[in-house]
Amino acid sequence: AAEPYLVPATTGVQADVVTQLEGLGAVVIAIDPQTLEDVAGAVVIVGQVTGAVQQADEIVAEMNAAIEDVRTAVSAEEPVTCFLEIAQDPLFTVGDGTLLADLLAIAGGDNVVAEPGYVGYSLEQLITDDPAVYMATLGSMSDPADLAARPGFDGLSAVAADRVYVLDDNLVSRPGPRTVAGLRLIAQ
């Protein structure tokens, strides 16, 4: 009803919506960045289709500088084994090929998850992997406030060492220029 000239969307969970909008005659640009490099590419594409090329180029330059700052800051450090919870019931995490896994790697983390994509994880596997750092996004599917009280979690090294960190879902799970702020948090 608003008759937009452009509808930006992500792929994946919104695939049906994209199809419906296109069926109604809307021009849809669907972007689904899986790496920080992809996020920068998406900013450039959005800049091109909206006529804001210069602003997009400036944002990408700022993002690249921030990414390089993080790479430099962690370059002398040994990678730290990590686990990143994105949902708690059931427990879900991220593996290779996801934006969050890319953020972990750039920030100096060694993800204990070997499987690609978004992965259901058992408590038994988590205890076996025993990450030094446990991160969890605070969002609709995860609230790590009760992590230490969850059955079995008190045996994790990260919990015992008080190395459990809450990440703002808006900074790490929603690909855009502010994702580099999430990268900085993970590196810290």
C-alpha atoms as one frame of an Amber mdcrd trajectory, in Angstrom:
protein
   0.000   0.000   0.000   2.944   2.345   0.612   4.164   1.785  -2.982   7.890
   1.849  -2.152  10.322   2.078  -5.023  12.589  -0.432  -3.266  12.203  -3.025
  -0.521  15.470  -4.183   1.070  15.242  -7.643   2.643  17.317 -10.594   3.731
  17.093 -14.029   2.190  16.553 -17.193   4.180  13.748 -16.697   6.665  12.218
 -13.966   4.519  12.305 -15.873   1.217   8.508 -16.271   1.116   8.007 -12.582
   1.850  10.416 -11.641  -0.959   8.446 -13.811  -3.395   5.145 -12.257  -2.273
   6.458  -8.703  -2.614   7.869  -9.382  -6.070   4.526 -10.909  -7.025   2.920
  -7.589  -6.088   5.310  -5.729  -8.392   7.735  -4.394  -5.764  11.430  -4.162
  -6.553  13.140  -6.214  -3.863  16.846  -6.303  -3.147  17.622  -9.401  -1.067
  20.957  -9.503   0.707  22.251 -12.160   3.119  25.845 -11.411   4.179  27.688
 -14.351   5.752  31.024 -12.602   6.356  32.147  -9.109   7.287  33.385  -8.750
   3.721  29.860  -9.603   2.531  28.454  -6.945   4.889  30.696  -4.328   3.289
  29.593  -5.530  -0.147  25.950  -5.222   0.906  26.529  -1.635   2.048  27.979
  -0.852  -1.390  24.989  -2.459  -3.158  22.474  -0.568  -1.029  24.436   2.634
  -1.689  24.255   2.000  -5.427  20.524   1.281  -5.557  19.648   4.227  -3.324
  21.958   6.732  -5.000  24.142   7.065  -1.909  27.365   5.689  -3.368  29.683
   8.185  -1.667  28.104   7.617   1.751  28.318   3.853   1.267  31.992   4.102
   0.308  32.684   6.178   3.443  30.883   3.661   5.652  32.823   0.770   4.115
  36.112   2.621   4.629  35.229   3.175   8.311  34.234  -0.473   8.675  37.455
  -1.699   7.065  39.552   0.535   9.326  37.759  -0.816  12.418  38.221  -4.418
  11.235  41.919  -3.810  10.655  42.227  -2.252  14.134  40.759  -5.420  15.669
  42.987  -7.702  13.575  46.036  -5.730  14.702  44.952  -5.749  18.360  44.542
  -9.539  18.485  47.430 -10.496  16.190  49.898 -11.100  19.027  47.409 -13.088
  21.133  46.880 -16.841  21.096  43.411 -17.799  19.815  40.927 -18.463  22.629
  38.514 -21.389  22.431  34.966 -20.060  22.339  31.367 -21.101  22.118  28.631
 -18.715  21.006  25.046 -19.471  22.002  22.309 -18.057  19.784  19.426 -20.041
  21.284  19.179 -21.874  24.573  16.176 -24.177  24.443  17.203 -26.103  22.447
  20.856 -25.031  22.503  21.977 -23.605  19.155  25.273 -22.133  18.057  27.156
 -21.060  14.935  29.662 -22.860  12.754  31.633 -22.039   9.632  29.866 -20.105
   6.916  28.019 -17.783   9.285  28.582 -14.133  10.045  29.002 -14.825  13.765
  31.683 -17.459  13.125  33.500 -14.950  10.920  33.335 -12.371  13.719  34.731
 -14.915  16.203  37.654 -15.777  13.927  38.579 -12.168  13.165  38.346 -11.304
  16.880  40.862 -13.993  17.842  38.445 -16.724  18.807  38.851 -20.410  18.064
  35.300 -21.678  17.648  34.889 -25.139  19.205  32.094 -25.886  16.729  33.292
 -27.915  13.753  30.005 -28.184  11.845  29.010 -25.537   9.276  25.961 -23.309
   9.557  23.593 -22.966  12.482  24.058 -25.997  14.680  22.006 -27.696  17.367
  24.389 -28.581  20.180  24.133 -30.997  23.068  25.266 -30.278  26.600  27.447
 -33.384  26.390  29.297 -32.040  23.346  29.646 -28.630  24.986  31.157 -30.199
  28.126  33.534 -32.248  25.960  34.602 -29.135  24.023  34.873 -27.098  27.272
  35.469 -23.629  25.764  37.557 -21.071  27.672  35.031 -18.354  26.795  31.247
 -18.666  26.529  29.371 -15.950  24.672  25.648 -15.713  24.207  23.466 -13.305
  22.326  20.772 -11.613  24.325  17.689 -11.766  22.190  14.367 -13.465  21.736
  15.880 -16.969  21.676  18.570 -16.646  24.312  18.960 -15.065  27.728  22.266
 -16.074  29.258  21.464 -14.490  32.645  20.771 -17.935  34.112  23.700 -19.732
  32.448  25.525 -20.750  35.634  22.278 -22.139  37.068  21.524 -24.343  34.056
  22.040 -28.038  34.842  25.578 -29.136  33.884  26.824 -25.696  32.910  28.636
 -25.134  36.207  31.212 -27.708  35.030  32.316 -25.554  32.100  35.700 -23.858
  32.429  34.245 -20.608  31.058  31.578 -20.557  33.777  34.051 -21.495  36.554
  36.464 -18.761  35.413  33.645 -16.203  35.054  34.356 -15.828  31.338  30.741
 -15.713  30.212  29.818 -12.696  28.121  26.541 -11.355  26.832  26.508  -9.928
  23.315  23.905  -7.511  22.032  22.064  -9.431  19.324  21.551  -6.176  17.395
  25.316  -5.708  17.053  26.356  -9.215  16.087  23.387 -10.886  14.420  22.061
  -8.122  12.193  24.514  -7.525   9.366  25.216  -3.864   8.826  27.759  -1.160
   9.592  27.328  -1.541  13.350  28.478  -5.166  13.130  32.023  -3.872  13.605
  30.959  -2.659  17.078  29.973  -6.257  17.788  33.351  -7.399  16.458  35.072
  -5.073  18.931  33.017  -6.508  21.810  33.903 -10.068  20.860  37.601  -9.168
  20.606  37.522  -7.558  24.042
